[in-house]
Amino acid sequence: MDNILDSLDLTRLPRHVAIIMDGNGRWAKRQMKPRLFGHRAGAESVRDIVETCREIGIEYLTLYAFSSENWRRPQEEVSGLMSILQKYLQSELRKMLQNSIRLCSIGNLSRLPAFVRETLEETIEQTKNNSALTLTLALSYGGRDEIVRAVRSTANCCLDGQLQVEDIDEKYFSSLLDTRGIPDPDLMIRTGGEARLSNFLLWQLSYAEICFSDVMWPDFRRTIFLETLVDYQRRERRFGRTGEQLRCQSR
Ligand code: IPE
Ligand code: IPE
Ligand code: MG
């Protein structure tokens, strides 16, 4: 067991961790290697973090793997990323089944190439009864796109009389998002040194704790992740109340 685990309170873990896995390209360039080399190394970090979450008992992990804006990248990088994704899904299926990991996805999947979509759908189907960890991949995902799709379906329900405008509330609206059934993230981590959201989970992150790390994603492994969780546990989540109110309640 590593020392850092001793500093972590396993009874107060975030239920849902979301990660913007950024910095693969710069990590590779620093070593004079092509960007895809960085993406391949990034897939190793994904394995490491998924394993760690499963081991310590985090229930939900959501990974930003490809944004709706990432389609603007050079075609060679996009197709390289798609093939890394498919290989990852194929190579991890056995482990997901052994370790009770359920795979989900969010985003506009219709834009993905058929070979990736098919593998993704198969993996989702085969792991749907697993319950220890829900691993959600955000693919061709954009927060604004997700919100607009939900607004459209709300409007359609109103138009055909299934829904009254007065019945639209936060709970109803959340149930139309791709993340329906998944609790909002408690902690959002962005690696790679940038401090922005890049269109990730715009609705769901409203009260998440946010950690920006300068570490590039391929170097973001178990120990740094556990350190980030320790940092999370030092924070006081007030949800609009005062610190005094919280301390009274917990007594
Ligand atoms: C994140 O790393 C992976 C994806 C966006 C798919 P980047 O590819 O954005 O790496 P940098 O930011 O260029 O270093
Ligand atoms: C965000 O990273 C998307 C993913 C990590 C998949 P980007 O590297 O694409 O973000 P920007 O465009 O630099 O903000
Ligand atoms: Mg980037």
CSV table of C-alpha atoms and ligand atoms in Angstrom, one decimal:
chain,number,residue,atom,x,y,z
A,1,MET,CA,0.0,0.0,0.0
A,2,ASP,CA,1.3,3.5,-0.8
A,3,ASN,CA,1.6,6.2,1.9
A,4,ILE,CA,-0.7,8.5,0.0
A,5,LEU,CA,-3.6,6.1,0.6
A,6,ASP,CA,-3.2,6.6,4.4
A,7,SER,CA,-3.9,10.3,3.9
A,8,LEU,CA,-7.2,9.6,2.0
A,9,ASP,CA,-10.5,9.1,3.9
A,10,LEU,CA,-12.1,6.3,1.9
A,11,THR,CA,-15.5,7.1,3.5
A,12,ARG,CA,-15.5,10.6,2.0
A,13,LEU,CA,-14.5,10.0,-1.6
A,14,PRO,CA,-16.2,12.0,-4.4
A,15,ARG,CA,-18.9,9.8,-5.8
A,16,HIS,CA,-18.3,11.1,-9.3
A,17,VAL,CA,-15.0,12.3,-10.7
A,18,ALA,CA,-14.9,13.8,-14.2
A,19,ILE,CA,-11.6,14.4,-16.0
A,20,ILE,CA,-10.6,16.6,-19.0
A,21,MET,CA,-7.6,14.5,-20.1
A,22,ASP,CA,-5.5,17.2,-21.7
A,23,GLY,CA,-1.8,17.5,-22.7
A,24,ASN,CA,-1.1,14.4,-24.8
A,25,GLY,CA,0.1,16.4,-27.8
A,26,ARG,CA,2.5,18.6,-25.9
A,27,TRP,CA,3.8,15.7,-23.9
A,28,ALA,CA,4.7,14.0,-27.2
A,29,LYS,CA,6.1,17.1,-28.8
A,30,ARG,CA,8.5,17.6,-25.9
A,31,GLN,CA,10.0,14.3,-26.7
A,32,MET,CA,10.1,15.1,-30.4
A,33,LYS,CA,7.5,12.4,-31.1
A,34,PRO,CA,4.3,12.6,-33.1
A,35,ARG,CA,1.1,13.7,-31.3
A,36,LEU,CA,-0.4,10.2,-31.7
A,37,PHE,CA,2.4,8.8,-29.6
A,38,GLY,CA,1.1,11.0,-26.8
A,39,HIS,CA,-2.5,9.8,-27.3
A,40,ARG,CA,-1.3,6.2,-27.1
A,41,ALA,CA,0.5,7.0,-23.8
A,42,GLY,CA,-2.7,8.7,-22.7
A,43,ALA,CA,-4.6,5.5,-23.1
A,44,GLU,CA,-2.2,3.9,-20.5
A,45,SER,CA,-3.1,6.7,-18.0
A,46,VAL,CA,-6.8,5.9,-18.7
A,47,ARG,CA,-6.1,2.2,-17.7
A,48,ASP,CA,-4.3,3.3,-14.5
A,49,ILE,CA,-6.9,5.8,-13.4
A,50,VAL,CA,-9.8,3.4,-14.1
A,51,GLU,CA,-8.1,0.7,-12.1
A,52,THR,CA,-7.4,3.1,-9.2
A,53,CYS,CA,-11.0,4.3,-9.1
A,54,ARG,CA,-12.2,0.7,-9.1
A,55,GLU,CA,-9.8,-0.2,-6.3
A,56,ILE,CA,-10.7,2.6,-3.9
A,57,GLY,CA,-14.4,2.5,-4.6
A,58,ILE,CA,-15.2,5.6,-6.7
A,59,GLU,CA,-18.7,4.9,-8.2
A,60,TYR,CA,-18.6,7.1,-11.3
A,61,LEU,CA,-15.7,8.2,-13.6
A,62,THR,CA,-16.4,10.4,-16.7
A,63,LEU,CA,-13.6,11.0,-19.1
A,64,TYR,CA,-13.5,13.6,-21.8
A,65,ALA,CA,-12.0,11.7,-24.7
A,66,PHE,CA,-13.1,13.6,-27.8
A,67,SER,CA,-14.9,16.9,-27.9
A,68,SER,CA,-17.4,18.2,-30.6
A,69,GLU,CA,-14.7,20.7,-31.4
A,70,ASN,CA,-11.9,18.1,-31.8
A,71,TRP,CA,-13.4,17.2,-35.3
A,72,ARG,CA,-11.5,20.3,-36.4
A,73,ARG,CA,-8.2,18.6,-35.9
A,74,PRO,CA,-6.1,17.3,-38.9
A,75,GLN,CA,-7.8,14.2,-40.4
A,76,GLU,CA,-4.8,12.0,-39.6
A,77,GLU,CA,-5.0,12.8,-35.9
A,78,VAL,CA,-8.8,12.3,-35.8
A,79,SER,CA,-8.6,8.9,-37.4
A,80,GLY,CA,-5.6,7.9,-35.2
A,81,LEU,CA,-7.7,8.8,-32.1
A,82,MET,CA,-10.6,6.8,-33.4
A,83,SER,CA,-8.5,3.7,-33.9
A,84,ILE,CA,-6.8,4.1,-30.4
A,85,LEU,CA,-10.3,4.3,-29.0
A,86,GLN,CA,-11.5,1.2,-30.7
A,87,LYS,CA,-8.4,-0.7,-29.6
A,88,TYR,CA,-8.8,0.5,-26.0
A,89,LEU,CA,-12.4,-0.8,-25.9
A,90,GLN,CA,-11.5,-4.1,-27.4
A,91,SER,CA,-8.5,-4.7,-25.1
A,92,GLU,CA,-10.4,-3.6,-21.9
A,93,LEU,CA,-13.6,-5.6,-22.3
A,94,ARG,CA,-12.4,-8.6,-20.4
A,95,LYS,CA,-11.2,-6.5,-17.5
A,96,MET,CA,-14.4,-4.5,-17.4
A,97,LEU,CA,-16.4,-7.8,-17.1
A,98,GLN,CA,-14.0,-9.2,-14.4
A,99,ASN,CA,-14.1,-6.0,-12.4
A,100,SER,CA,-17.8,-5.1,-12.7
A,101,ILE,CA,-17.2,-1.9,-14.7
A,102,ARG,CA,-20.2,-0.6,-16.7
A,103,LEU,CA,-19.3,1.4,-19.8
A,104,CYS,CA,-21.5,4.3,-20.8
A,105,SER,CA,-21.1,7.1,-23.3
A,106,ILE,CA,-22.3,10.7,-23.8
A,107,GLY,CA,-22.1,12.9,-26.8
A,108,ASN,CA,-23.3,12.9,-30.4
A,109,LEU,CA,-22.4,9.4,-31.3
A,110,SER,CA,-23.9,9.6,-34.8
A,111,ARG,CA,-20.8,11.5,-35.9
A,112,LEU,CA,-18.4,8.6,-35.0
A,113,PRO,CA,-17.2,6.2,-37.7
A,114,ALA,CA,-19.3,3.1,-37.8
A,115,PHE,CA,-16.5,0.7,-36.7
A,116,VAL,CA,-16.0,2.7,-33.5
A,117,ARG,CA,-19.8,3.1,-32.9
A,118,GLU,CA,-20.4,-0.6,-33.2
A,119,THR,CA,-17.6,-1.6,-30.8
A,120,LEU,CA,-18.8,1.1,-28.4
A,121,GLU,CA,-22.4,-0.1,-28.5
A,122,GLU,CA,-21.3,-3.8,-28.1
A,123,THR,CA,-19.2,-2.9,-25.1
A,124,ILE,CA,-22.0,-0.9,-23.5
A,125,GLU,CA,-24.4,-3.8,-24.1
A,126,GLN,CA,-22.0,-6.4,-22.7
A,127,THR,CA,-21.2,-4.4,-19.5
A,128,LYS,CA,-24.7,-3.0,-18.8
A,129,ASN,CA,-25.3,-5.2,-15.7
A,130,ASN,CA,-22.1,-4.3,-14.0
A,131,SER,CA,-22.4,-2.1,-11.0
A,132,ALA,CA,-19.1,-1.4,-9.2
A,133,LEU,CA,-17.9,1.5,-11.4
A,134,THR,CA,-19.7,3.4,-14.1
A,135,LEU,CA,-17.1,4.6,-16.7
A,136,THR,CA,-18.6,7.2,-19.0
A,137,LEU,CA,-16.7,8.2,-22.1
A,138,ALA,CA,-17.5,11.6,-23.5
A,139,LEU,CA,-17.2,11.2,-27.3
A,140,SER,CA,-17.9,13.8,-29.9
A,141,TYR,CA,-19.3,15.5,-26.8
A,142,GLY,CA,-20.1,19.2,-26.4
A,143,GLY,CA,-22.0,20.6,-23.4
A,144,ARG,CA,-23.8,23.2,-25.5
A,145,ASP,CA,-24.8,20.6,-28.1
A,146,GLU,CA,-26.1,18.4,-25.3
A,147,ILE,CA,-28.2,21.2,-23.8
A,148,VAL,CA,-29.6,22.2,-27.2
A,149,ARG,CA,-30.6,18.6,-27.9
A,150,ALA,CA,-32.4,18.5,-24.5
A,151,VAL,CA,-34.1,21.9,-25.2
A,152,ARG,CA,-35.4,20.5,-28.5
A,153,SER,CA,-36.8,17.4,-27.0
A,154,THR,CA,-38.5,19.5,-24.2
A,155,ALA,CA,-40.0,21.8,-26.9
A,156,ASN,CA,-41.3,18.8,-28.8
A,157,CYS,CA,-42.9,17.3,-25.7
A,158,CYS,CA,-44.6,20.6,-25.0
A,159,LEU,CA,-45.8,20.9,-28.6
A,160,ASP,CA,-47.4,17.5,-28.7
A,161,GLY,CA,-49.1,18.0,-25.4
A,162,GLN,CA,-47.1,15.5,-23.3
A,163,LEU,CA,-45.6,18.2,-21.1
A,164,GLN,CA,-46.9,21.4,-19.5
A,165,VAL,CA,-44.4,24.4,-19.5
A,166,GLU,CA,-44.9,24.7,-15.8
A,167,ASP,CA,-43.7,21.2,-15.2
A,168,ILE,CA,-40.2,22.0,-16.6
A,169,ASP,CA,-37.8,22.1,-13.7
A,170,GLU,CA,-34.2,21.2,-13.1
A,171,LYS,CA,-34.9,17.6,-12.4
A,172,TYR,CA,-36.9,17.2,-15.5
A,173,PHE,CA,-34.4,18.9,-17.7
A,174,SER,CA,-31.5,16.9,-16.2
A,175,SER,CA,-33.4,13.7,-17.2
A,176,LEU,CA,-33.2,14.7,-20.8
A,177,LEU,CA,-29.4,15.2,-20.9
A,178,ASP,CA,-27.0,12.5,-22.0
A,179,THR,CA,-26.0,12.0,-18.4
A,180,ARG,CA,-29.4,11.0,-17.2
A,181,GLY,CA,-29.2,8.6,-14.3
A,182,ILE,CA,-25.6,9.7,-13.4
A,183,PRO,CA,-25.2,12.0,-10.4
A,184,ASP,CA,-23.5,15.4,-11.1
A,185,PRO,CA,-19.7,15.3,-10.7
A,186,ASP,CA,-18.3,16.2,-7.2
A,187,LEU,CA,-14.8,16.7,-8.6
A,188,MET,CA,-13.6,17.8,-12.0
A,189,ILE,CA,-9.9,17.5,-12.8
A,190,ARG,CA,-8.2,19.1,-15.9
A,191,THR,CA,-4.7,18.1,-16.6
A,192,GLY,CA,-2.3,19.7,-19.1
A,193,GLY,CA,-2.1,23.2,-17.5
A,194,GLU,CA,-5.0,25.0,-19.1
A,195,ALA,CA,-7.7,26.5,-16.9
A,196,ARG,CA,-10.8,26.3,-19.0
A,197,LEU,CA,-13.9,24.0,-19.4
A,198,SER,CA,-13.7,23.5,-23.2
A,199,ASN,CA,-17.4,22.8,-23.4
A,200,PHE,CA,-17.3,19.9,-20.9
A,201,LEU,CA,-20.5,19.1,-18.8
A,202,LEU,CA,-21.6,22.8,-18.7
A,203,TRP,CA,-24.8,22.0,-16.8
A,204,GLN,CA,-23.6,19.2,-14.6
A,205,LEU,CA,-20.5,20.9,-13.2
A,206,SER,CA,-22.4,23.7,-11.6
A,207,TYR,CA,-21.2,22.8,-8.1
A,208,ALA,CA,-18.2,20.5,-8.8
A,209,GLU,CA,-14.9,21.2,-7.1
A,210,ILE,CA,-12.4,21.9,-9.8
A,211,CYS,CA,-8.7,21.0,-9.8
A,212,PHE,CA,-6.4,22.2,-12.5
A,213,SER,CA,-3.1,20.2,-12.8
A,214,ASP,CA,-0.1,21.2,-14.7
A,215,VAL,CA,0.8,17.5,-15.3
A,216,MET,CA,0.3,16.3,-18.8
A,217,TRP,CA,-2.3,13.5,-19.1
A,218,PRO,CA,0.2,10.8,-20.1
A,219,ASP,CA,2.1,11.5,-16.8
A,220,PHE,CA,-1.1,11.7,-14.7
A,221,ARG,CA,-1.0,8.3,-12.9
A,222,ARG,CA,-2.3,6.7,-9.7
A,223,THR,CA,-0.2,8.7,-7.1
A,224,ILE,CA,-1.0,12.1,-8.6
A,225,PHE,CA,-4.6,11.2,-8.8
A,226,LEU,CA,-4.7,10.1,-5.2
A,227,GLU,CA,-3.0,13.4,-4.2
A,228,THR,CA,-5.7,15.3,-6.1
A,229,LEU,CA,-8.4,13.4,-4.1
A,230,VAL,CA,-6.6,14.3,-0.9
A,231,ASP,CA,-6.7,18.0,-2.0
A,232,TYR,CA,-10.5,17.6,-2.8
A,233,GLN,CA,-11.0,16.3,0.8
A,234,ARG,CA,-9.5,19.4,2.3
A,235,ARG,CA,-12.1,21.6,0.7
A,236,GLU,CA,-15.3,22.7,2.4
A,237,ARG,CA,-18.3,22.3,0.1
A,238,ARG,CA,-20.7,24.9,1.2
A,239,PHE,CA,-23.5,24.9,-1.5
A,240,GLY,CA,-24.4,28.5,-0.7
A,241,ARG,CA,-24.4,28.1,3.1
A,242,THR,CA,-21.9,29.5,5.5
A,243,GLY,CA,-19.0,27.5,7.0
A,244,GLU,CA,-20.5,28.0,10.5
A,245,GLN,CA,-23.8,26.4,9.4
A,246,LEU,CA,-22.0,23.3,8.1
A,247,ARG,CA,-19.9,22.9,11.2
A,248,CYS,CA,-23.1,23.1,13.4
A,249,GLN,CA,-24.8,20.5,11.3
A,250,SER,CA,-22.0,18.0,11.5
A,251,ARG,CA,-21.9,18.2,15.3
B,1,IPE,C1,-6.0,15.7,-25.1
B,1,IPE,O1,-4.7,16.1,-25.5
B,1,IPE,C2,-6.6,14.6,-25.9
B,1,IPE,C3,-7.7,15.1,-26.9
B,1,IPE,C4,-8.1,16.3,-27.0
B,1,IPE,C5,-8.2,14.1,-27.7
B,1,IPE,P1,-4.4,17.1,-26.6
B,1,IPE,O2,-4.3,16.4,-27.9
B,1,IPE,O3,-5.4,18.2,-26.6
B,1,IPE,O4,-3.0,17.6,-26.2
B,1,IPE,P2,-2.4,19.1,-26.2
B,1,IPE,O5,-3.3,20.0,-25.5
B,1,IPE,O6,-2.3,19.4,-27.7
B,1,IPE,O7,-1.1,19.0,-25.6
B,2,IPE,C1,-10.5,19.2,-24.5
B,2,IPE,O1,-9.2,19.3,-24.8
B,2,IPE,C2,-11.1,18.0,-25.0
B,2,IPE,C3,-10.6,16.7,-24.5
B,2,IPE,C4,-9.7,16.6,-23.6
B,2,IPE,C5,-11.1,15.6,-25.2
B,2,IPE,P1,-8.7,20.3,-26.0
B,2,IPE,O2,-7.3,20.2,-26.0
B,2,IPE,O3,-9.4,19.9,-27.3
B,2,IPE,O4,-9.2,21.7,-25.5
B,2,IPE,P2,-9.0,23.2,-26.1
B,2,IPE,O5,-9.6,23.3,-27.4
B,2,IPE,O6,-7.5,23.4,-26.1
B,2,IPE,O7,-9.6,24.1,-25.1
B,3,MG,MG,-5.4,20.0,-25.6
